[in-house]
CSV table of C-alpha atoms and ligand atoms in Angstrom, one decimal:
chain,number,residue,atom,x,y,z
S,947,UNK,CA,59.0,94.6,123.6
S,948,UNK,CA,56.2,94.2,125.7
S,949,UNK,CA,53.7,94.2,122.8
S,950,UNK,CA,55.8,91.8,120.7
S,951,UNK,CA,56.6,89.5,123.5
S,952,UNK,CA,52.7,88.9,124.0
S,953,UNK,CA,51.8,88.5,120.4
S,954,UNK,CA,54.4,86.5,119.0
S,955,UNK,CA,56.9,85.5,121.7
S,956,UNK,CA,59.1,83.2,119.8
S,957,UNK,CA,60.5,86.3,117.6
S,958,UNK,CA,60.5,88.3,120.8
S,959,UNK,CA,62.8,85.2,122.1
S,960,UNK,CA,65.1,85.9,119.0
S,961,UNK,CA,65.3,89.4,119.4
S,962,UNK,CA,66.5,89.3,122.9
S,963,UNK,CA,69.3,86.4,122.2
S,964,UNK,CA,70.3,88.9,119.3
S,965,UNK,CA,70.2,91.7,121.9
S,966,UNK,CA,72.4,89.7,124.3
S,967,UNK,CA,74.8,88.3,121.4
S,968,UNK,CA,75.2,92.3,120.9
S,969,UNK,CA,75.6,93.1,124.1
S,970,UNK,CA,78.3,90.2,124.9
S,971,UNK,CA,80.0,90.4,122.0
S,972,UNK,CA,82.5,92.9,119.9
S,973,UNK,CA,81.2,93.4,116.6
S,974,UNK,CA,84.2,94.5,114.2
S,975,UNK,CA,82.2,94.0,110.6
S,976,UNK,CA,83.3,96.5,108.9
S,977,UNK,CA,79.7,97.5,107.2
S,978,UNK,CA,77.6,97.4,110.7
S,979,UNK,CA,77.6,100.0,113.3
S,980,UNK,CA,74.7,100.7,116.3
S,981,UNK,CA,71.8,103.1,115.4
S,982,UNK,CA,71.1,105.5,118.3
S,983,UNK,CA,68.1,105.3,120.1
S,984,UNK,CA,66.6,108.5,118.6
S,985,UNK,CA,66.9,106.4,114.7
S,986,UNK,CA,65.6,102.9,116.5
S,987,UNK,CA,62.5,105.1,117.8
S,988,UNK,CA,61.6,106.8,114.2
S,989,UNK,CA,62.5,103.3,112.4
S,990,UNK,CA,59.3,101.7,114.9
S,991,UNK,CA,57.5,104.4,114.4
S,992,UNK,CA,53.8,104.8,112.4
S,993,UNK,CA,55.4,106.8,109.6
S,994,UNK,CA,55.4,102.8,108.5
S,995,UNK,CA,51.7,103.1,107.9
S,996,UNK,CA,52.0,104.9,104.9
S,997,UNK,CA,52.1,105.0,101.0
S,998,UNK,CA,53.8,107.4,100.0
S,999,UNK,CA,54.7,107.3,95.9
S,1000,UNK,CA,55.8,109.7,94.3
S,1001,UNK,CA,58.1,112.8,96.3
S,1002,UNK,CA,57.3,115.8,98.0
S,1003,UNK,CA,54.6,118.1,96.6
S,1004,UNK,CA,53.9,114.9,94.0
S,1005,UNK,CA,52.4,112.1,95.6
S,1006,UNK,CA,49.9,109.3,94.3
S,1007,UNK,CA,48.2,108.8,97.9
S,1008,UNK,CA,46.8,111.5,100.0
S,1009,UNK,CA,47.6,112.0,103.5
S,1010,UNK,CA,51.1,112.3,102.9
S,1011,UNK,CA,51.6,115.8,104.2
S,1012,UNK,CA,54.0,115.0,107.3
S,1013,UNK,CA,55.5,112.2,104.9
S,1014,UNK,CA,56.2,115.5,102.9
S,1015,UNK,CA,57.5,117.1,105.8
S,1016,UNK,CA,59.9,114.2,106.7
S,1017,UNK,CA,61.2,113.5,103.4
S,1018,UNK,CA,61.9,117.1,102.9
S,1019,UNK,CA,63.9,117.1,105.9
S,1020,UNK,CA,65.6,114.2,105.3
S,1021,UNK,CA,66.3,115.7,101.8
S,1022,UNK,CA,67.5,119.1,102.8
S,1023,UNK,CA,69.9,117.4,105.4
S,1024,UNK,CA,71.8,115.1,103.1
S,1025,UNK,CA,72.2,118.2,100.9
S,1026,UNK,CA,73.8,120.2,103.8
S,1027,UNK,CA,76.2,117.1,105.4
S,1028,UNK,CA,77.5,116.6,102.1
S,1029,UNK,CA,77.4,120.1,100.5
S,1030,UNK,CA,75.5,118.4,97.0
S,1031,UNK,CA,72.6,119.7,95.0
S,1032,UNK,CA,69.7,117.4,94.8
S,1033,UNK,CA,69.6,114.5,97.0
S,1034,UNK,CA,67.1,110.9,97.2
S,1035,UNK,CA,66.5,109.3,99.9
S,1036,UNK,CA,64.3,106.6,98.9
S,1037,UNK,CA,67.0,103.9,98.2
S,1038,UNK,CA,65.4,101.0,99.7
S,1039,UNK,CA,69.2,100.1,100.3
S,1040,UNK,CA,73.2,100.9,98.9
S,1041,UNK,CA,72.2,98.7,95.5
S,1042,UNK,CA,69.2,99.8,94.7
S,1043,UNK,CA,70.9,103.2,95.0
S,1044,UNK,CA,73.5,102.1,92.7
S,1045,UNK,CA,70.6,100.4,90.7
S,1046,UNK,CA,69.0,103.8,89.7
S,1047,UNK,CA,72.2,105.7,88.7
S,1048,UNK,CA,72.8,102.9,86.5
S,1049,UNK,CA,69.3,102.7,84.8
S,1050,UNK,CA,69.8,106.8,84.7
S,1051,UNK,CA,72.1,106.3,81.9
S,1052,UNK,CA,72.6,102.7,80.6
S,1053,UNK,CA,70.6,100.6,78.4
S,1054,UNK,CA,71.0,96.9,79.1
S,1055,UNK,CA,74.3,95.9,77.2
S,1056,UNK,CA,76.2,99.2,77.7
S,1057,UNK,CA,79.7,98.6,79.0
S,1058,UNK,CA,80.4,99.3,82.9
S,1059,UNK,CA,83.9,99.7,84.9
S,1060,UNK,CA,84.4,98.6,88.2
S,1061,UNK,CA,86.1,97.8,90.8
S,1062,UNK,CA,86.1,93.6,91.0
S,1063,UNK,CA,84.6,92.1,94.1
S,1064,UNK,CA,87.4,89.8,94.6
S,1065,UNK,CA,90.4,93.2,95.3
S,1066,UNK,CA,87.8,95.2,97.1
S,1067,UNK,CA,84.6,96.2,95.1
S,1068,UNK,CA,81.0,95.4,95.7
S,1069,UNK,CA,78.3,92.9,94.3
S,1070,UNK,CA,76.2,95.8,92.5
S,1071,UNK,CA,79.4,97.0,90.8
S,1072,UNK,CA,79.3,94.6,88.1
S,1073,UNK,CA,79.5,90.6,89.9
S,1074,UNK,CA,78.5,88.0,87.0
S,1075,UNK,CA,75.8,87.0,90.0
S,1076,UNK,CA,74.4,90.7,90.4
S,1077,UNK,CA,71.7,92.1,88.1
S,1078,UNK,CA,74.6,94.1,87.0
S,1079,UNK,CA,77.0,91.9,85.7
S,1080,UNK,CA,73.9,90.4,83.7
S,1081,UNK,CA,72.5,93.7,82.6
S,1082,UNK,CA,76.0,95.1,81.1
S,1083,UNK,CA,79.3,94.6,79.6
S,1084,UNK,CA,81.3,94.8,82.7
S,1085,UNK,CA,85.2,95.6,82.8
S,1086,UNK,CA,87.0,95.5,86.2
S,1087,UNK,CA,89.7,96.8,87.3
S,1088,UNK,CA,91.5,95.5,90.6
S,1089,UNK,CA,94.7,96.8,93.0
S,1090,UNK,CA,98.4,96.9,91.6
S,1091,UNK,CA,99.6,93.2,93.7
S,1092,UNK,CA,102.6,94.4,95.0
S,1093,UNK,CA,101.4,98.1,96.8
S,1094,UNK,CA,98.1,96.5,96.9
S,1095,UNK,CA,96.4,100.3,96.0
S,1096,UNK,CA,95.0,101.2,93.0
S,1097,UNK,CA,96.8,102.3,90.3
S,1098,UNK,CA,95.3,104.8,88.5
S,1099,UNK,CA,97.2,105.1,85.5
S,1100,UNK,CA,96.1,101.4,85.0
S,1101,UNK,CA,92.4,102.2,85.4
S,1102,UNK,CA,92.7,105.5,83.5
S,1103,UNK,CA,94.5,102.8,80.3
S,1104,UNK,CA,91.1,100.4,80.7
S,1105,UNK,CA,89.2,103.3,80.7
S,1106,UNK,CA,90.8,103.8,77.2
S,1107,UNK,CA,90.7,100.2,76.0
S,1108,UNK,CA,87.1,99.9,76.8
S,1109,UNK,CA,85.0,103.4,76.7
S,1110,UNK,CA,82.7,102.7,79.4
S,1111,UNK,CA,79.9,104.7,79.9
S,1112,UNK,CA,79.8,104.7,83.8
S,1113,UNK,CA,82.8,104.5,85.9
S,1114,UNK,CA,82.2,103.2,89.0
S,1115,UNK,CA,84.7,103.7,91.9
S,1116,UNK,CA,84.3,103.2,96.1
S,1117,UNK,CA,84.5,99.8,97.8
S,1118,UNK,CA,83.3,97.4,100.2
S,1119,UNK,CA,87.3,96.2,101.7
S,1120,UNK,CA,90.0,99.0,100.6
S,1121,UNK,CA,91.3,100.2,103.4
S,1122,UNK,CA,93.4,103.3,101.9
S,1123,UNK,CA,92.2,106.6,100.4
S,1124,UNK,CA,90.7,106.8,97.0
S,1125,UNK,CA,91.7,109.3,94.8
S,1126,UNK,CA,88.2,110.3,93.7
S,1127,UNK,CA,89.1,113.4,91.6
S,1128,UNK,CA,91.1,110.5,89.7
S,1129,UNK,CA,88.6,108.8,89.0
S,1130,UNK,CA,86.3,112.0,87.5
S,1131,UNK,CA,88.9,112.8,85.2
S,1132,UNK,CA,89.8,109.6,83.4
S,1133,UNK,CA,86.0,109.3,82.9
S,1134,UNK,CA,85.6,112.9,81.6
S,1135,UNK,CA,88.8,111.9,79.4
S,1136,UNK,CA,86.8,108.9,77.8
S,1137,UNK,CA,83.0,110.8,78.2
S,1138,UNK,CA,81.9,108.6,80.6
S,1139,UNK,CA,80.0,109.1,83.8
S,1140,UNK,CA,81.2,108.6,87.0
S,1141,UNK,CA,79.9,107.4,90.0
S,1142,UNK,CA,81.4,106.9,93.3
S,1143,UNK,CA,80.0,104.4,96.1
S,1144,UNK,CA,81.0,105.7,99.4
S,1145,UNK,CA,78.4,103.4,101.4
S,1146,UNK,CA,81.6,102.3,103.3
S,1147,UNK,CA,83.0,105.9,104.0
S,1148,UNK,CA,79.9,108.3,104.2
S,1149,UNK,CA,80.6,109.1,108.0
S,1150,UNK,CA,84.3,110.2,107.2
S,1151,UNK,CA,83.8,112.0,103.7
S,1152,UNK,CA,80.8,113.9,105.9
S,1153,UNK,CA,83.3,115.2,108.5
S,1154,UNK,CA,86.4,115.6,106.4
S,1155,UNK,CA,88.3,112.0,107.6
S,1156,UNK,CA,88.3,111.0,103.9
S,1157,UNK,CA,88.0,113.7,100.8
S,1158,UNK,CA,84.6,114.0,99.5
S,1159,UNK,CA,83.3,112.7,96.1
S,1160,UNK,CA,80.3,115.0,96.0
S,1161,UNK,CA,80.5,118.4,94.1
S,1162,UNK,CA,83.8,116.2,92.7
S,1163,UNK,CA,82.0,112.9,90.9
S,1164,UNK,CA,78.8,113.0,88.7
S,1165,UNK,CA,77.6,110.5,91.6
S,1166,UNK,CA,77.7,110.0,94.6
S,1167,UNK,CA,76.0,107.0,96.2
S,1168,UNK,CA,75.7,105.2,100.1
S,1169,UNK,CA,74.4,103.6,102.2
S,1170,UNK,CA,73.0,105.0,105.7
S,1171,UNK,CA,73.8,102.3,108.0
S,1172,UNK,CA,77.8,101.8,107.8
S,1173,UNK,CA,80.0,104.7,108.9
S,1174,UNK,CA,76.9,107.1,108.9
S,1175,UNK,CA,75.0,105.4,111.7
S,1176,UNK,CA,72.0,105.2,110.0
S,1177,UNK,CA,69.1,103.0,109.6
S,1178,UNK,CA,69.3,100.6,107.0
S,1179,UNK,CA,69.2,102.3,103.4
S,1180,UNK,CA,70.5,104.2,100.6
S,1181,UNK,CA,70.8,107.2,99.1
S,1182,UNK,CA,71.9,109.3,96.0
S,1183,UNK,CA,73.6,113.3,95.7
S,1184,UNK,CA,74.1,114.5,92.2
S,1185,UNK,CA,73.9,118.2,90.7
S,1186,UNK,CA,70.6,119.8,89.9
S,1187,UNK,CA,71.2,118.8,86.1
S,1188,UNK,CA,71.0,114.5,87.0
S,1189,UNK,CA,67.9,115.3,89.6
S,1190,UNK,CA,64.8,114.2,87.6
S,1191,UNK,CA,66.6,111.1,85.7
S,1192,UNK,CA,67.6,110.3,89.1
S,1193,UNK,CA,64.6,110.3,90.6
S,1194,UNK,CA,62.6,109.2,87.9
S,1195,UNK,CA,64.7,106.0,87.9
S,1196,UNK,CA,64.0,105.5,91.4
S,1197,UNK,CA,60.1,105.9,91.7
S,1198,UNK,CA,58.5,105.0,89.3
S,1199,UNK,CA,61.7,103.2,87.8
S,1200,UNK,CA,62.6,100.7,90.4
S,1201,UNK,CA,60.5,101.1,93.6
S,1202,UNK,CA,57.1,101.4,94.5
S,1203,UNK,CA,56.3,103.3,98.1
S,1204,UNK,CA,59.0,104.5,99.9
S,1205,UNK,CA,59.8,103.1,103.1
S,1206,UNK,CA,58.5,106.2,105.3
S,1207,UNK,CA,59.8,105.2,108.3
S,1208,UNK,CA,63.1,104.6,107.3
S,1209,UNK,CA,63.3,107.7,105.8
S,1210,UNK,CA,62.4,109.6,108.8
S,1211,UNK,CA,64.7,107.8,110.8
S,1212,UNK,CA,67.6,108.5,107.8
S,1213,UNK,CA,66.6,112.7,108.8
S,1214,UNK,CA,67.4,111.8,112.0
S,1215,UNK,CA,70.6,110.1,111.1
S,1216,UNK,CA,71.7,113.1,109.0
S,1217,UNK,CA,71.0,115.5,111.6
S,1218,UNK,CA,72.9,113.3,114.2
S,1219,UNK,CA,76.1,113.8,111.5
S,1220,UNK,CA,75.8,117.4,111.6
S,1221,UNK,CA,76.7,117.6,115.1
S,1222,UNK,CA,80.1,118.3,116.2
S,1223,UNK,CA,80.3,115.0,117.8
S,1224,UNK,CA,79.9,113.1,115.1
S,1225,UNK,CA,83.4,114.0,113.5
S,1226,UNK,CA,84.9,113.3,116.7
S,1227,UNK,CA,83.2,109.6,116.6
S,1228,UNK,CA,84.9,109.4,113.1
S,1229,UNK,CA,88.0,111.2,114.2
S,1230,UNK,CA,88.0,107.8,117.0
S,1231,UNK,CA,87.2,105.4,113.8
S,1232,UNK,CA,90.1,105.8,111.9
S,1233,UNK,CA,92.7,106.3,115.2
S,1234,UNK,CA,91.2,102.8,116.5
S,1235,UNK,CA,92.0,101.3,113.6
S,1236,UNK,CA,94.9,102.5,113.1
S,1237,UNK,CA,95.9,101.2,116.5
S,1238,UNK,CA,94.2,97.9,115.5
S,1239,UNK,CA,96.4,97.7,112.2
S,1240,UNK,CA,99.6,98.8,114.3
S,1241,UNK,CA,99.1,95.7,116.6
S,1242,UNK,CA,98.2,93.1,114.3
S,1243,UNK,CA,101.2,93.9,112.6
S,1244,UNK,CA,103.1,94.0,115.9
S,1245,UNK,CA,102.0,90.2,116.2
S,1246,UNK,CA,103.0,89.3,112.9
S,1247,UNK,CA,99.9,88.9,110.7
S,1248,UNK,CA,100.1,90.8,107.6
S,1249,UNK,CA,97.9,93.8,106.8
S,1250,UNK,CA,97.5,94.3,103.1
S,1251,UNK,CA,98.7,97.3,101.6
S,1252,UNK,CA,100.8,97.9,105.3
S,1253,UNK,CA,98.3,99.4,107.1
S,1254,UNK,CA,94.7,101.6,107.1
S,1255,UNK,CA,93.7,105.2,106.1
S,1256,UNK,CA,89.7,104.9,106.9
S,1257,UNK,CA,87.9,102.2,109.3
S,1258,UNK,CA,88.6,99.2,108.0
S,1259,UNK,CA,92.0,96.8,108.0
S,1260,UNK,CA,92.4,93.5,105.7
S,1261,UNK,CA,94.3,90.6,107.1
S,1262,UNK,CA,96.0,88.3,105.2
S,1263,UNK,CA,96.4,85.0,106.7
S,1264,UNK,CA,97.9,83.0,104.2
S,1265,UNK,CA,101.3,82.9,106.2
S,1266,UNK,CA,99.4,81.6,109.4
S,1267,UNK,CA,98.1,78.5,107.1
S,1268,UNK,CA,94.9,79.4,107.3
S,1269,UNK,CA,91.2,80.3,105.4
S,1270,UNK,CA,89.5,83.2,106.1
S,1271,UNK,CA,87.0,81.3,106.9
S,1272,UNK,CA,88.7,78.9,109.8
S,1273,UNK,CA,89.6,82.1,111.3
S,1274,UNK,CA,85.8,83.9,111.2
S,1275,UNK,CA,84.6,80.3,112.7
S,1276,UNK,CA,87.1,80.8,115.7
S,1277,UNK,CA,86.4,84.1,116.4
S,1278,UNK,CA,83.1,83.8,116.4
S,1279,UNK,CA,83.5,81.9,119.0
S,1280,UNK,CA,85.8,84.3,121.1
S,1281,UNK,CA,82.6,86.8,120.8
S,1282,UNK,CA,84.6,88.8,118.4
S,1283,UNK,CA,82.0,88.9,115.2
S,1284,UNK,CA,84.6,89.6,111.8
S,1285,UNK,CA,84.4,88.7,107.9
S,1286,UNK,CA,86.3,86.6,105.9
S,1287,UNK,CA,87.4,88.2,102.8
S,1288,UNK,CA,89.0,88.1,99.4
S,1289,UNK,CA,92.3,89.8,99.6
S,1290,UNK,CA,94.7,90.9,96.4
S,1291,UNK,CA,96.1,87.7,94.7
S,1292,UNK,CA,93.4,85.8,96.3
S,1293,UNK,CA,93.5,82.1,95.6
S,1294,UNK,CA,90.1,80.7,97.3
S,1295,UNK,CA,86.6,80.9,96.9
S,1296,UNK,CA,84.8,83.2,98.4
S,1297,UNK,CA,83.2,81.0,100.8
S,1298,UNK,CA,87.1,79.9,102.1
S,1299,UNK,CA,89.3,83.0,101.7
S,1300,UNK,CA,92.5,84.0,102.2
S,1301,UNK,CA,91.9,87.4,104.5
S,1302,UNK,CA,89.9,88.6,107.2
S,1303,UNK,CA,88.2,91.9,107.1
S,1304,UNK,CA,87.9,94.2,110.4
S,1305,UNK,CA,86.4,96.8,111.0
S,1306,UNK,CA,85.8,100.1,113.7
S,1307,UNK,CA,82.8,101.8,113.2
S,1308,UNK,CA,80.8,99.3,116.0
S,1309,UNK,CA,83.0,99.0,118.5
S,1310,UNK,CA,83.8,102.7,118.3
S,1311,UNK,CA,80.4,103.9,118.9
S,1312,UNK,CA,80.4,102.3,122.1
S,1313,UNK,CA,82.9,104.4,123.5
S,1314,UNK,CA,85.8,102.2,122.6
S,1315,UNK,CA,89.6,103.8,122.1
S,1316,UNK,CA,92.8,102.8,121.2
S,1317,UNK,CA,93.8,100.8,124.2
S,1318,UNK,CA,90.6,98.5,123.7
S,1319,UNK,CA,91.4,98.2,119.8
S,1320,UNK,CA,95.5,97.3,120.8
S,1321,UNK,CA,93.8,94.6,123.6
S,1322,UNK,CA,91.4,93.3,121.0
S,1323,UNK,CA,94.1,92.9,118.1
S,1324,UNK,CA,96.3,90.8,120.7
S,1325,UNK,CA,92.8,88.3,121.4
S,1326,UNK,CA,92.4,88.0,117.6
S,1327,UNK,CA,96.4,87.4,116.9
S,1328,UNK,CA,96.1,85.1,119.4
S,1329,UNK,CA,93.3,82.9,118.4
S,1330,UNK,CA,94.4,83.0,114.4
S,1331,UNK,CA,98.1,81.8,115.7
S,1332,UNK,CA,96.7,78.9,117.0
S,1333,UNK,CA,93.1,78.4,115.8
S,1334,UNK,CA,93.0,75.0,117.3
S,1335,UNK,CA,93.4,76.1,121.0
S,1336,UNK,CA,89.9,75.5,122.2
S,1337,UNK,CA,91.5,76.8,125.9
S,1338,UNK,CA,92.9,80.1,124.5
S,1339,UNK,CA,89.4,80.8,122.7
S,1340,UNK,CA,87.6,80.0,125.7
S,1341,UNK,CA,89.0,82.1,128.2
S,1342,UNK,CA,88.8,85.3,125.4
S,1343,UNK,CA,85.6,84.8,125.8
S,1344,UNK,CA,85.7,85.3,129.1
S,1345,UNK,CA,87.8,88.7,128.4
S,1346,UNK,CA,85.8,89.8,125.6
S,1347,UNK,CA,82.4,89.7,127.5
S,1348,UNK,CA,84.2,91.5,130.4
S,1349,UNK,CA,84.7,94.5,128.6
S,1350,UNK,CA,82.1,94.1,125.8
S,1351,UNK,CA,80.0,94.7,129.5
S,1352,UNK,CA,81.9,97.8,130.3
S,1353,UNK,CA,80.6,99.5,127.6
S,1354,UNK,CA,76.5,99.2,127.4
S,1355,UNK,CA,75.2,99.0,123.3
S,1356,UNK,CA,72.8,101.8,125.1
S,1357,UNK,CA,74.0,103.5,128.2
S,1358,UNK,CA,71.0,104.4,130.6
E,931,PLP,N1,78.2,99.5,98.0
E,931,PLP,C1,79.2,99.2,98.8
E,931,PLP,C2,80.5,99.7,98.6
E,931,PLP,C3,78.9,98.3,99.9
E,931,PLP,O1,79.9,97.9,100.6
E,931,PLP,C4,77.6,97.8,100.1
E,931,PLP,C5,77.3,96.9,101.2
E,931,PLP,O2,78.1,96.3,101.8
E,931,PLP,C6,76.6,98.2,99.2
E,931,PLP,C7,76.9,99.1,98.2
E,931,PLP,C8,75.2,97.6,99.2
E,931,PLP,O3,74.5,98.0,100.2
E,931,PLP,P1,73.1,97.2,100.5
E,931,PLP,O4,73.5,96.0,101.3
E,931,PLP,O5,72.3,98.2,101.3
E,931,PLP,O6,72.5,96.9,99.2
């Protein structure tokens, strides 16, 4: 940061408390995760300089010949982690991915499943405060309350009622597997298209830790910066026959120049999944949270629908007497970084909650295993059972920083 820290040192200063609160701390949000170097260097890198409209072989700006190059690449290896056709990489992020496949085949008013963002779906699935709960006639479908999984003869019966013509499936807080083939069929039953959002998942559908949409689904979209490790973005997979709608929706549809340097450091991301270690970092996800779900329950606090299949668990602390928010705030405060969150039968705002939402992917890629995750899960039953306990928070901190330490973001 020498450059930075000479030019403009007060966002210098913020970067390096941000460094040290990422250092310190244990980050368990379920949607964040640490690039590696290799993906920080090509998101700094010049490839910013560019515009680059249009796609390979088809720009509007010359000079973009090693843009070519890297989009290409990045291209060809989404294709091969996730065995699909055509693939974009341009997504400025996981909604404007979601964005495109929607304007691929909707006109404004056209009626949309969902998942509902209070039992586990996402914003750009169909929120009356996204562009896409404005833009179409949205019906949601949520868990069953008592298993607290979906229930897909109840989503196949909405499907029925109310003919969509996308059906959108994936989440941002379901911890169990999702029956994608499911999901395909009940929209193929009603002629609708269907896409599935697996910005959450993408690292464990790539290696095999959760069954794969692609080749399954009409489409696929993600982010790169969950699971997948990647910078910050989106991107689409969808057969040959859905390639130039696709992309036509993205540029010129929705976006103007591509972010160049993102999608270089996305390549780089994909080619990191390809690598046999990267199914044993998600192989690590899933047992840590496993172990995590194992102790919380051990404690006492419940996990909704009794445990986890992927990276992620949801707490319900309604039994504690508790918000969601209370417990995020004492956390926090512990070092350990968590979400509130909506949970089945939820009976707050979003801003309060009921649940907590918690999350491997981080704390995994630096080297953390099940022992950490059981030592962890006994620090956060601790501070939620007695959330007033300024002593008990304090000396966590203490703990959490002492082995947040052990184990470097970056190891020299
Ligand atoms: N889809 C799902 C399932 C998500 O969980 C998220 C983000 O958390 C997104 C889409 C949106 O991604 P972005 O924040 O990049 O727009």
């Amino acid at each position: 940061m020498s450059y930075l820290s000479h030019t403009d040192p007060q966002i210098a200063d913020i970067i390096e408390k941000e460094r040290q609160r990422q250092v310190g701390g244990l980050e368990l949000i379920a949607s964040e995760n640490l690039v590696s170097r290799a993906v920080l260097e090509a998101m700094g890198s010049i490839m910013t300089n560019k515009y680059a409209e249009g796609y390979p072989g088809k720009r509007y700006y010359g000079g973009c010949e090693f843009h070519d190059m890297a989009e290409n690449l990045a291209r060809d290896r989404a294709k091969q982690l996730f065995g699909a056709e055509h693939a974009n990489v341009q997504p400025h992020s996981g909604t404007q991915a979601n964005m495109a496949v929607y304007f691929s085949v909707m006109k404004c008013g056209d009626p949309l499943m969902s998942m509902s963002l209070s039992q586990g779906g996402h914003l750009s699935h169909g929120s009356p405060v996204s562009f896409s709960g404005t833009f179409y006639t949205v019906s949601q479908y949520g868990v069953d309350l008592k298993t607290e999984t979906l229930d897909y003869g109840v989503v196949a019966e909405m499907a029925r009622k109310v003919r969509p013509k996308v059906i959108v499936c994936g989440a941002s807080a379901y911890p169990r597997i999702i029956d994608f083939k499911a999901f395909q069929e009940i929209a193929d039953d009603v002629g609708a298209v269907c896409m599935a959002d697996i910005a959450h998942i993408a690292g464990l559908c790539a290696t095999g830790f959760h069954p794969s949409p692609v080749g399954t689904v009409d489409f696929t979209t993600s982010t790169t910066h969950k699971t997948l490790r990647g910078p910050r973005g989106g991107f689409i997979l969808c057969n040959n026959d859905r390639a130039a709608a696709t992309d036509k929706a993205i540029f010129p549809g929705m976006q103007g120049g591509p972010l160049m340097h993102t999608i270089a450091a996305k390549a780089v991301c994909f080619k990191e999944a390809l690598s046999p270690s990267f199914a044993d970092y998600q192989r690590q996800i899933v047992k840590n949270a496993k172990a995590m779900a194992e102790v919380l329950s051990s404690e006492g606090l419940r996990v909704v629908s009794g445990g986890t299949d992927n990276h992620l668990i949801l707490l319900d602390l309604s039994a504690q007497h508790i918000t969601g928010l209370e417990a995020e705030v004492a956390l926090g405060k512990a070092g350990i970084t968590v979400n509130k969150n909506t949970i089945p039968n939820e009976t707050r705002s979003p801003f309060v909650t009921s649940g907590l939402r918690v999350g491997t992917p981080a704390v995994t890629s630096r080297g953390m295993k099940e022992e950490n995750m059981r030592q962890i899960g006994h620090w956060i039953a601790s501070i939620v059972k007695d959330i007033k306990n300024e002593a008990v928070i304090g000396k966590i901190r203490t703990d959490v920083e002492a082995m947040a330490t052990r184990y470097p973001l970056y190891p020299e």
